[in-house]
Amino acid sequence: MKKEDEIEFLNFLKNELQNPERIVSGGFVYINDIVFNPEVIKKAARIFVRLFLEKEIDYIATVETKGIALASYVAQYFNKPLVVARNSSKFTEGSTVNISYISGTTGKIETMTMAKKAIKKGAKVLFIDDFMRGGGTVRGMKDLLSEFESSLVGVGVLIATKDKKSVDVDYKSLLILEELNAENKKITFSINPQVIS
């Protein structure tokens, strides 16, 4: 995708998401129609491929559920396997590795689990997700990967809040949530300047 096309797409995405009708109870933003729209997600995935092209990557990883569509296209474009960390173990996966982490979105303790056969020892992993608030899920993924003696080499998220993230890995968001005021029905996004520079 050409730079002008990326900017046009990101402006479209920003404008779509700034609709005050997207604010749902609890002060969250409804994005399901965006993250499960193949035309939108394909374009976002292409941008992530450009942003992380120089990285040595063995796997693309995400957590269930909303990040799966985006991560799947990124994996397809990189021609790398996709692994999904789940909220609970499935007996069809055999032995699993489980960790607990604090979600940056909810502030609650969550569980992340992955089959022991999912990732080879020493793998380099790119994590892709739909939304990042405090970085808790990223830290959880990093801890989970360390159990596989593997490393997190990058993080790509569709949307991140503007708060400073305590993530010590190369991360890039396409959009930044600047303001969400549920009471006044105001929501503002900006395009992350590092994506279009």
JSON list of C-alpha atoms in Angstrom, two decimals:
[
{"chain": "A", "resi": 1, "resn": "MET", "atom": "CA", "xyz": [0.00, 0.00, 0.00]},
{"chain": "A", "resi": 2, "resn": "LYS", "atom": "CA", "xyz": [1.33, 3.47, -0.86]},
{"chain": "A", "resi": 3, "resn": "LYS", "atom": "CA", "xyz": [1.90, 5.98, 1.94]},
{"chain": "A", "resi": 4, "resn": "GLU", "atom": "CA", "xyz": [-0.98, 8.16, 0.67]},
{"chain": "A", "resi": 5, "resn": "ASP", "atom": "CA", "xyz": [-3.30, 5.14, 0.72]},
{"chain": "A", "resi": 6, "resn": "GLU", "atom": "CA", "xyz": [-2.24, 4.30, 4.27]},
{"chain": "A", "resi": 7, "resn": "ILE", "atom": "CA", "xyz": [-2.95, 7.86, 5.43]},
{"chain": "A", "resi": 8, "resn": "GLU", "atom": "CA", "xyz": [-6.32, 7.85, 3.68]},
{"chain": "A", "resi": 9, "resn": "PHE", "atom": "CA", "xyz": [-7.20, 4.53, 5.31]},
{"chain": "A", "resi": 10, "resn": "LEU", "atom": "CA", "xyz": [-6.10, 5.69, 8.78]},
{"chain": "A", "resi": 11, "resn": "ASN", "atom": "CA", "xyz": [-8.15, 8.89, 8.42]},
{"chain": "A", "resi": 12, "resn": "PHE", "atom": "CA", "xyz": [-11.17, 6.79, 7.41]},
{"chain": "A", "resi": 13, "resn": "LEU", "atom": "CA", "xyz": [-10.64, 4.55, 10.43]},
{"chain": "A", "resi": 14, "resn": "LYS", "atom": "CA", "xyz": [-10.20, 7.52, 12.77]},
{"chain": "A", "resi": 15, "resn": "ASN", "atom": "CA", "xyz": [-13.39, 9.16, 11.50]},
{"chain": "A", "resi": 16, "resn": "GLU", "atom": "CA", "xyz": [-15.38, 5.91, 11.77]},
{"chain": "A", "resi": 17, "resn": "LEU", "atom": "CA", "xyz": [-14.30, 5.40, 15.36]},
{"chain": "A", "resi": 18, "resn": "GLN", "atom": "CA", "xyz": [-15.01, 8.99, 16.46]},
{"chain": "A", "resi": 19, "resn": "ASN", "atom": "CA", "xyz": [-18.76, 8.48, 16.09]},
{"chain": "A", "resi": 20, "resn": "PRO", "atom": "CA", "xyz": [-20.19, 9.17, 19.58]},
{"chain": "A", "resi": 21, "resn": "GLU", "atom": "CA", "xyz": [-22.66, 6.31, 19.04]},
{"chain": "A", "resi": 22, "resn": "ARG", "atom": "CA", "xyz": [-19.71, 3.93, 19.50]},
{"chain": "A", "resi": 23, "resn": "ILE", "atom": "CA", "xyz": [-19.49, 4.75, 23.21]},
{"chain": "A", "resi": 24, "resn": "VAL", "atom": "CA", "xyz": [-21.05, 1.89, 25.18]},
{"chain": "A", "resi": 25, "resn": "SER", "atom": "CA", "xyz": [-21.84, 1.55, 28.88]},
{"chain": "A", "resi": 26, "resn": "GLY", "atom": "CA", "xyz": [-18.80, 1.35, 31.11]},
{"chain": "A", "resi": 27, "resn": "GLY", "atom": "CA", "xyz": [-16.95, 3.93, 29.01]},
{"chain": "A", "resi": 28, "resn": "PHE", "atom": "CA", "xyz": [-15.80, 1.52, 26.31]},
{"chain": "A", "resi": 29, "resn": "VAL", "atom": "CA", "xyz": [-15.70, 1.91, 22.52]},
{"chain": "A", "resi": 30, "resn": "TYR", "atom": "CA", "xyz": [-17.62, -0.50, 20.29]},
{"chain": "A", "resi": 31, "resn": "ILE", "atom": "CA", "xyz": [-15.14, -1.75, 17.66]},
{"chain": "A", "resi": 32, "resn": "ASN", "atom": "CA", "xyz": [-16.40, -5.23, 16.74]},
{"chain": "A", "resi": 33, "resn": "ASP", "atom": "CA", "xyz": [-17.67, -4.10, 13.34]},
{"chain": "A", "resi": 34, "resn": "ILE", "atom": "CA", "xyz": [-14.18, -2.73, 12.63]},
{"chain": "A", "resi": 35, "resn": "VAL", "atom": "CA", "xyz": [-12.05, -5.62, 13.93]},
{"chain": "A", "resi": 36, "resn": "PHE", "atom": "CA", "xyz": [-14.16, -8.23, 12.14]},
{"chain": "A", "resi": 37, "resn": "ASN", "atom": "CA", "xyz": [-14.45, -6.38, 8.81]},
{"chain": "A", "resi": 38, "resn": "PRO", "atom": "CA", "xyz": [-12.04, -8.13, 6.42]},
{"chain": "A", "resi": 39, "resn": "GLU", "atom": "CA", "xyz": [-11.51, -5.10, 4.18]},
{"chain": "A", "resi": 40, "resn": "VAL", "atom": "CA", "xyz": [-10.53, -2.91, 7.12]},
{"chain": "A", "resi": 41, "resn": "ILE", "atom": "CA", "xyz": [-8.39, -5.52, 8.85]},
{"chain": "A", "resi": 42, "resn": "LYS", "atom": "CA", "xyz": [-6.51, -6.47, 5.66]},
{"chain": "A", "resi": 43, "resn": "LYS", "atom": "CA", "xyz": [-5.40, -2.87, 5.24]},
{"chain": "A", "resi": 44, "resn": "ALA", "atom": "CA", "xyz": [-4.37, -2.56, 8.89]},
{"chain": "A", "resi": 45, "resn": "ALA", "atom": "CA", "xyz": [-2.44, -5.85, 8.60]},
{"chain": "A", "resi": 46, "resn": "ARG", "atom": "CA", "xyz": [-0.51, -4.55, 5.59]},
{"chain": "A", "resi": 47, "resn": "ILE", "atom": "CA", "xyz": [0.59, -1.53, 7.60]},
{"chain": "A", "resi": 48, "resn": "PHE", "atom": "CA", "xyz": [1.84, -3.78, 10.41]},
{"chain": "A", "resi": 49, "resn": "VAL", "atom": "CA", "xyz": [3.79, -5.83, 7.91]},
{"chain": "A", "resi": 50, "resn": "ARG", "atom": "CA", "xyz": [5.55, -2.67, 6.72]},
{"chain": "A", "resi": 51, "resn": "LEU", "atom": "CA", "xyz": [6.21, -1.53, 10.31]},
{"chain": "A", "resi": 52, "resn": "PHE", "atom": "CA", "xyz": [7.73, -4.85, 11.40]},
{"chain": "A", "resi": 53, "resn": "LEU", "atom": "CA", "xyz": [9.26, -6.02, 8.11]},
{"chain": "A", "resi": 54, "resn": "GLU", "atom": "CA", "xyz": [12.83, -5.69, 9.42]},
{"chain": "A", "resi": 55, "resn": "LYS", "atom": "CA", "xyz": [12.14, -7.90, 12.45]},
{"chain": "A", "resi": 56, "resn": "GLU", "atom": "CA", "xyz": [13.11, -11.54, 12.53]},
{"chain": "A", "resi": 57, "resn": "ILE", "atom": "CA", "xyz": [9.80, -13.27, 13.28]},
{"chain": "A", "resi": 58, "resn": "ASP", "atom": "CA", "xyz": [8.96, -16.95, 13.74]},
{"chain": "A", "resi": 59, "resn": "TYR", "atom": "CA", "xyz": [5.34, -16.63, 14.95]},
{"chain": "A", "resi": 60, "resn": "ILE", "atom": "CA", "xyz": [2.51, -14.15, 15.14]},
{"chain": "A", "resi": 61, "resn": "ALA", "atom": "CA", "xyz": [0.64, -14.31, 18.46]},
{"chain": "A", "resi": 62, "resn": "THR", "atom": "CA", "xyz": [-2.57, -12.84, 19.83]},
{"chain": "A", "resi": 63, "resn": "VAL", "atom": "CA", "xyz": [-5.07, -13.45, 22.61]},
{"chain": "A", "resi": 64, "resn": "GLU", "atom": "CA", "xyz": [-8.62, -14.56, 22.11]},
{"chain": "A", "resi": 65, "resn": "THR", "atom": "CA", "xyz": [-10.87, -13.15, 20.69]},
{"chain": "A", "resi": 66, "resn": "LYS", "atom": "CA", "xyz": [-11.02, -9.74, 19.04]},
{"chain": "A", "resi": 67, "resn": "GLY", "atom": "CA", "xyz": [-7.38, -9.70, 17.96]},
{"chain": "A", "resi": 68, "resn": "ILE", "atom": "CA", "xyz": [-7.61, -12.99, 16.06]},
{"chain": "A", "resi": 69, "resn": "ALA", "atom": "CA", "xyz": [-8.84, -11.59, 12.71]},
{"chain": "A", "resi": 70, "resn": "LEU", "atom": "CA", "xyz": [-6.12, -8.92, 12.54]},
{"chain": "A", "resi": 71, "resn": "ALA", "atom": "CA", "xyz": [-3.37, -11.28, 13.72]},
{"chain": "A", "resi": 72, "resn": "SER", "atom": "CA", "xyz": [-4.51, -13.89, 11.20]},
{"chain": "A", "resi": 73, "resn": "TYR", "atom": "CA", "xyz": [-4.01, -11.51, 8.27]},
{"chain": "A", "resi": 74, "resn": "VAL", "atom": "CA", "xyz": [-0.65, -10.36, 9.63]},
{"chain": "A", "resi": 75, "resn": "ALA", "atom": "CA", "xyz": [0.40, -14.02, 9.91]},
{"chain": "A", "resi": 76, "resn": "GLN", "atom": "CA", "xyz": [-0.80, -14.66, 6.36]},
{"chain": "A", "resi": 77, "resn": "TYR", "atom": "CA", "xyz": [1.13, -11.70, 4.94]},
{"chain": "A", "resi": 78, "resn": "PHE", "atom": "CA", "xyz": [4.29, -12.69, 6.85]},
{"chain": "A", "resi": 79, "resn": "ASN", "atom": "CA", "xyz": [3.68, -16.34, 5.97]},
{"chain": "A", "resi": 80, "resn": "LYS", "atom": "CA", "xyz": [4.23, -17.31, 9.61]},
{"chain": "A", "resi": 81, "resn": "PRO", "atom": "CA", "xyz": [2.15, -19.49, 11.95]},
{"chain": "A", "resi": 82, "resn": "LEU", "atom": "CA", "xyz": [-0.45, -17.85, 14.18]},
{"chain": "A", "resi": 83, "resn": "VAL", "atom": "CA", "xyz": [-0.70, -18.87, 17.83]},
{"chain": "A", "resi": 84, "resn": "VAL", "atom": "CA", "xyz": [-3.57, -17.82, 20.07]},
{"chain": "A", "resi": 85, "resn": "ALA", "atom": "CA", "xyz": [-3.33, -17.56, 23.83]},
{"chain": "A", "resi": 86, "resn": "ARG", "atom": "CA", "xyz": [-6.64, -18.56, 25.38]},
{"chain": "A", "resi": 87, "resn": "ASN", "atom": "CA", "xyz": [-8.42, -17.61, 28.58]},
{"chain": "A", "resi": 88, "resn": "SER", "atom": "CA", "xyz": [-8.68, -21.26, 29.62]},
{"chain": "A", "resi": 89, "resn": "SER", "atom": "CA", "xyz": [-7.18, -24.61, 28.66]},
{"chain": "A", "resi": 90, "resn": "LYS", "atom": "CA", "xyz": [-8.82, -26.86, 26.07]},
{"chain": "A", "resi": 91, "resn": "PHE", "atom": "CA", "xyz": [-8.37, -30.61, 26.45]},
{"chain": "A", "resi": 92, "resn": "THR", "atom": "CA", "xyz": [-7.74, -30.91, 22.70]},
{"chain": "A", "resi": 93, "resn": "GLU", "atom": "CA", "xyz": [-4.48, -28.96, 23.08]},
{"chain": "A", "resi": 94, "resn": "GLY", "atom": "CA", "xyz": [-2.78, -31.37, 25.46]},
{"chain": "A", "resi": 95, "resn": "SER", "atom": "CA", "xyz": [-0.47, -29.99, 28.13]},
{"chain": "A", "resi": 96, "resn": "THR", "atom": "CA", "xyz": [-0.58, -26.21, 28.51]},
{"chain": "A", "resi": 97, "resn": "VAL", "atom": "CA", "xyz": [1.35, -23.40, 30.12]},
{"chain": "A", "resi": 98, "resn": "ASN", "atom": "CA", "xyz": [-0.78, -20.99, 32.16]},
{"chain": "A", "resi": 99, "resn": "ILE", "atom": "CA", "xyz": [0.08, -17.61, 33.63]},
{"chain": "A", "resi": 100, "resn": "SER", "atom": "CA", "xyz": [-1.91, -14.97, 35.49]},
{"chain": "A", "resi": 101, "resn": "TYR", "atom": "CA", "xyz": [-1.63, -11.29, 34.63]},
{"chain": "A", "resi": 102, "resn": "ILE", "atom": "CA", "xyz": [-3.44, -8.04, 35.34]},
{"chain": "A", "resi": 103, "resn": "SER", "atom": "CA", "xyz": [-5.44, -6.79, 32.37]},
{"chain": "A", "resi": 104, "resn": "GLY", "atom": "CA", "xyz": [-4.69, -3.18, 31.49]},
{"chain": "A", "resi": 105, "resn": "THR", "atom": "CA", "xyz": [-8.28, -2.74, 30.27]},
{"chain": "A", "resi": 106, "resn": "THR", "atom": "CA", "xyz": [-10.24, -4.22, 33.17]},
{"chain": "A", "resi": 107, "resn": "GLY", "atom": "CA", "xyz": [-7.66, -4.07, 35.97]},
{"chain": "A", "resi": 108, "resn": "LYS", "atom": "CA", "xyz": [-8.63, -7.64, 36.89]},
{"chain": "A", "resi": 109, "resn": "ILE", "atom": "CA", "xyz": [-6.47, -10.72, 37.17]},
{"chain": "A", "resi": 110, "resn": "GLU", "atom": "CA", "xyz": [-6.82, -12.76, 33.98]},
{"chain": "A", "resi": 111, "resn": "THR", "atom": "CA", "xyz": [-5.43, -16.10, 32.86]},
{"chain": "A", "resi": 112, "resn": "MET", "atom": "CA", "xyz": [-3.50, -16.69, 29.66]},
{"chain": "A", "resi": 113, "resn": "THR", "atom": "CA", "xyz": [-2.86, -20.23, 28.48]},
{"chain": "A", "resi": 114, "resn": "MET", "atom": "CA", "xyz": [-1.07, -21.77, 25.52]},
{"chain": "A", "resi": 115, "resn": "ALA", "atom": "CA", "xyz": [-0.45, -25.35, 24.44]},
{"chain": "A", "resi": 116, "resn": "LYS", "atom": "CA", "xyz": [3.11, -26.55, 25.12]},
{"chain": "A", "resi": 117, "resn": "LYS", "atom": "CA", "xyz": [3.31, -27.64, 21.47]},
{"chain": "A", "resi": 118, "resn": "ALA", "atom": "CA", "xyz": [2.30, -24.19, 20.14]},
{"chain": "A", "resi": 119, "resn": "ILE", "atom": "CA", "xyz": [5.72, -22.52, 20.06]},
{"chain": "A", "resi": 120, "resn": "LYS", "atom": "CA", "xyz": [9.21, -23.91, 19.64]},
{"chain": "A", "resi": 121, "resn": "LYS", "atom": "CA", "xyz": [11.90, -23.02, 22.14]},
{"chain": "A", "resi": 122, "resn": "GLY", "atom": "CA", "xyz": [13.84, -19.88, 21.22]},
{"chain": "A", "resi": 123, "resn": "ALA", "atom": "CA", "xyz": [11.16, -18.46, 18.91]},
{"chain": "A", "resi": 124, "resn": "LYS", "atom": "CA", "xyz": [10.84, -14.77, 18.09]},
{"chain": "A", "resi": 125, "resn": "VAL", "atom": "CA", "xyz": [7.22, -13.64, 18.35]},
{"chain": "A", "resi": 126, "resn": "LEU", "atom": "CA", "xyz": [5.29, -10.61, 17.10]},
{"chain": "A", "resi": 127, "resn": "PHE", "atom": "CA", "xyz": [2.19, -9.89, 19.21]},
{"chain": "A", "resi": 128, "resn": "ILE", "atom": "CA", "xyz": [-0.82, -8.35, 17.42]},
{"chain": "A", "resi": 129, "resn": "ASP", "atom": "CA", "xyz": [-3.98, -7.16, 19.19]},
{"chain": "A", "resi": 130, "resn": "ASP", "atom": "CA", "xyz": [-6.95, -4.86, 18.73]},
{"chain": "A", "resi": 131, "resn": "PHE", "atom": "CA", "xyz": [-6.56, -2.56, 21.76]},
{"chain": "A", "resi": 132, "resn": "MET", "atom": "CA", "xyz": [-3.99, -1.66, 24.40]},
{"chain": "A", "resi": 133, "resn": "ARG", "atom": "CA", "xyz": [-4.66, 0.40, 27.49]},
{"chain": "A", "resi": 134, "resn": "GLY", "atom": "CA", "xyz": [-2.04, -0.20, 30.16]},
{"chain": "A", "resi": 135, "resn": "GLY", "atom": "CA", "xyz": [0.02, -2.92, 28.56]},
{"chain": "A", "resi": 136, "resn": "GLY", "atom": "CA", "xyz": [-0.99, -5.68, 31.00]},
{"chain": "A", "resi": 137, "resn": "THR", "atom": "CA", "xyz": [-1.81, -8.16, 28.24]},
{"chain": "A", "resi": 138, "resn": "VAL", "atom": "CA", "xyz": [1.53, -7.46, 26.56]},
{"chain": "A", "resi": 139, "resn": "ARG", "atom": "CA", "xyz": [3.37, -8.09, 29.83]},
{"chain": "A", "resi": 140, "resn": "GLY", "atom": "CA", "xyz": [1.33, -11.28, 30.24]},
{"chain": "A", "resi": 141, "resn": "MET", "atom": "CA", "xyz": [2.27, -12.44, 26.75]},
{"chain": "A", "resi": 142, "resn": "LYS", "atom": "CA", "xyz": [5.92, -11.65, 27.41]},
{"chain": "A", "resi": 143, "resn": "ASP", "atom": "CA", "xyz": [5.81, -13.70, 30.63]},
{"chain": "A", "resi": 144, "resn": "LEU", "atom": "CA", "xyz": [4.05, -16.55, 28.85]},
{"chain": "A", "resi": 145, "resn": "LEU", "atom": "CA", "xyz": [6.63, -16.59, 26.06]},
{"chain": "A", "resi": 146, "resn": "SER", "atom": "CA", "xyz": [9.45, -16.69, 28.61]},
{"chain": "A", "resi": 147, "resn": "GLU", "atom": "CA", "xyz": [8.02, -20.04, 29.76]},
{"chain": "A", "resi": 148, "resn": "PHE", "atom": "CA", "xyz": [8.73, -21.25, 26.21]},
{"chain": "A", "resi": 149, "resn": "GLU", "atom": "CA", "xyz": [12.22, -19.69, 26.37]},
{"chain": "A", "resi": 150, "resn": "SER", "atom": "CA", "xyz": [11.03, -17.46, 23.53]},
{"chain": "A", "resi": 151, "resn": "SER", "atom": "CA", "xyz": [11.01, -13.70, 23.10]},
{"chain": "A", "resi": 152, "resn": "LEU", "atom": "CA", "xyz": [8.59, -10.96, 22.20]},
{"chain": "A", "resi": 153, "resn": "VAL", "atom": "CA", "xyz": [10.21, -8.90, 19.42]},
{"chain": "A", "resi": 154, "resn": "GLY", "atom": "CA", "xyz": [7.38, -6.47, 18.71]},
{"chain": "A", "resi": 155, "resn": "VAL", "atom": "CA", "xyz": [3.81, -5.46, 19.47]},
{"chain": "A", "resi": 156, "resn": "GLY", "atom": "CA", "xyz": [1.30, -4.08, 16.98]},
{"chain": "A", "resi": 157, "resn": "VAL", "atom": "CA", "xyz": [-2.10, -2.84, 18.13]},
{"chain": "A", "resi": 158, "resn": "LEU", "atom": "CA", "xyz": [-4.91, -1.24, 16.18]},
{"chain": "A", "resi": 159, "resn": "ILE", "atom": "CA", "xyz": [-5.71, 1.26, 18.96]},
{"chain": "A", "resi": 160, "resn": "ALA", "atom": "CA", "xyz": [-3.80, 2.34, 22.07]},
{"chain": "A", "resi": 161, "resn": "THR", "atom": "CA", "xyz": [-4.71, 4.86, 24.72]},
{"chain": "A", "resi": 162, "resn": "LYS", "atom": "CA", "xyz": [-2.51, 7.95, 24.92]},
{"chain": "A", "resi": 163, "resn": "ASP", "atom": "CA", "xyz": [-1.29, 7.04, 28.42]},
{"chain": "A", "resi": 164, "resn": "LYS", "atom": "CA", "xyz": [2.36, 6.08, 28.60]},
{"chain": "A", "resi": 165, "resn": "LYS", "atom": "CA", "xyz": [2.70, 2.33, 28.33]},
{"chain": "A", "resi": 166, "resn": "SER", "atom": "CA", "xyz": [5.06, 0.41, 30.56]},
{"chain": "A", "resi": 167, "resn": "VAL", "atom": "CA", "xyz": [5.99, -1.92, 27.72]},
{"chain": "A", "resi": 168, "resn": "ASP", "atom": "CA", "xyz": [9.70, -2.53, 27.17]},
{"chain": "A", "resi": 169, "resn": "VAL", "atom": "CA", "xyz": [9.44, -3.84, 23.62]},
{"chain": "A", "resi": 170, "resn": "ASP", "atom": "CA", "xyz": [9.03, -2.21, 20.21]},
{"chain": "A", "resi": 171, "resn": "TYR", "atom": "CA", "xyz": [5.32, -1.45, 20.02]},
{"chain": "A", "resi": 172, "resn": "LYS", "atom": "CA", "xyz": [3.33, 0.44, 17.45]},
{"chain": "A", "resi": 173, "resn": "SER", "atom": "CA", "xyz": [-0.33, 1.41, 17.42]},
{"chain": "A", "resi": 174, "resn": "LEU", "atom": "CA", "xyz": [-2.11, 2.68, 14.33]},
{"chain": "A", "resi": 175, "resn": "LEU", "atom": "CA", "xyz": [-4.46, 4.99, 16.22]},
{"chain": "A", "resi": 176, "resn": "ILE", "atom": "CA", "xyz": [-4.30, 6.67, 19.60]},
{"chain": "A", "resi": 177, "resn": "LEU", "atom": "CA", "xyz": [-7.40, 7.14, 21.74]},
{"chain": "A", "resi": 178, "resn": "GLU", "atom": "CA", "xyz": [-6.95, 10.73, 22.87]},
{"chain": "A", "resi": 179, "resn": "GLU", "atom": "CA", "xyz": [-10.21, 11.27, 24.73]},
{"chain": "A", "resi": 180, "resn": "LEU", "atom": "CA", "xyz": [-13.24, 9.24, 25.72]},
{"chain": "A", "resi": 181, "resn": "ASN", "atom": "CA", "xyz": [-15.87, 11.15, 27.67]},
{"chain": "A", "resi": 182, "resn": "ALA", "atom": "CA", "xyz": [-18.96, 8.96, 28.01]},
{"chain": "A", "resi": 183, "resn": "GLU", "atom": "CA", "xyz": [-20.89, 11.66, 29.86]},
{"chain": "A", "resi": 184, "resn": "ASN", "atom": "CA", "xyz": [-20.46, 14.23, 27.09]},
{"chain": "A", "resi": 185, "resn": "LYS", "atom": "CA", "xyz": [-20.53, 11.60, 24.32]},
{"chain": "A", "resi": 186, "resn": "LYS", "atom": "CA", "xyz": [-17.15, 12.73, 23.03]},
{"chain": "A", "resi": 187, "resn": "ILE", "atom": "CA", "xyz": [-14.54, 10.44, 21.56]},
{"chain": "A", "resi": 188, "resn": "THR", "atom": "CA", "xyz": [-11.34, 11.56, 19.83]},
{"chain": "A", "resi": 189, "resn": "PHE", "atom": "CA", "xyz": [-8.67, 9.56, 18.03]},
{"chain": "A", "resi": 190, "resn": "SER", "atom": "CA", "xyz": [-5.45, 10.58, 16.34]},
{"chain": "A", "resi": 191, "resn": "ILE", "atom": "CA", "xyz": [-3.23, 8.78, 13.87]},
{"chain": "A", "resi": 192, "resn": "ASN", "atom": "CA", "xyz": [-0.03, 7.67, 15.54]},
{"chain": "A", "resi": 193, "resn": "PRO", "atom": "CA", "xyz": [2.68, 9.88, 13.96]},
{"chain": "A", "resi": 194, "resn": "GLN", "atom": "CA", "xyz": [5.31, 7.11, 14.14]},
{"chain": "A", "resi": 195, "resn": "VAL", "atom": "CA", "xyz": [3.18, 5.03, 11.76]},
{"chain": "A", "resi": 196, "resn": "ILE", "atom": "CA", "xyz": [3.15, 7.61, 8.96]},
{"chain": "A", "resi": 197, "resn": "SER", "atom": "CA", "xyz": [6.63, 9.11, 9.42]}
]
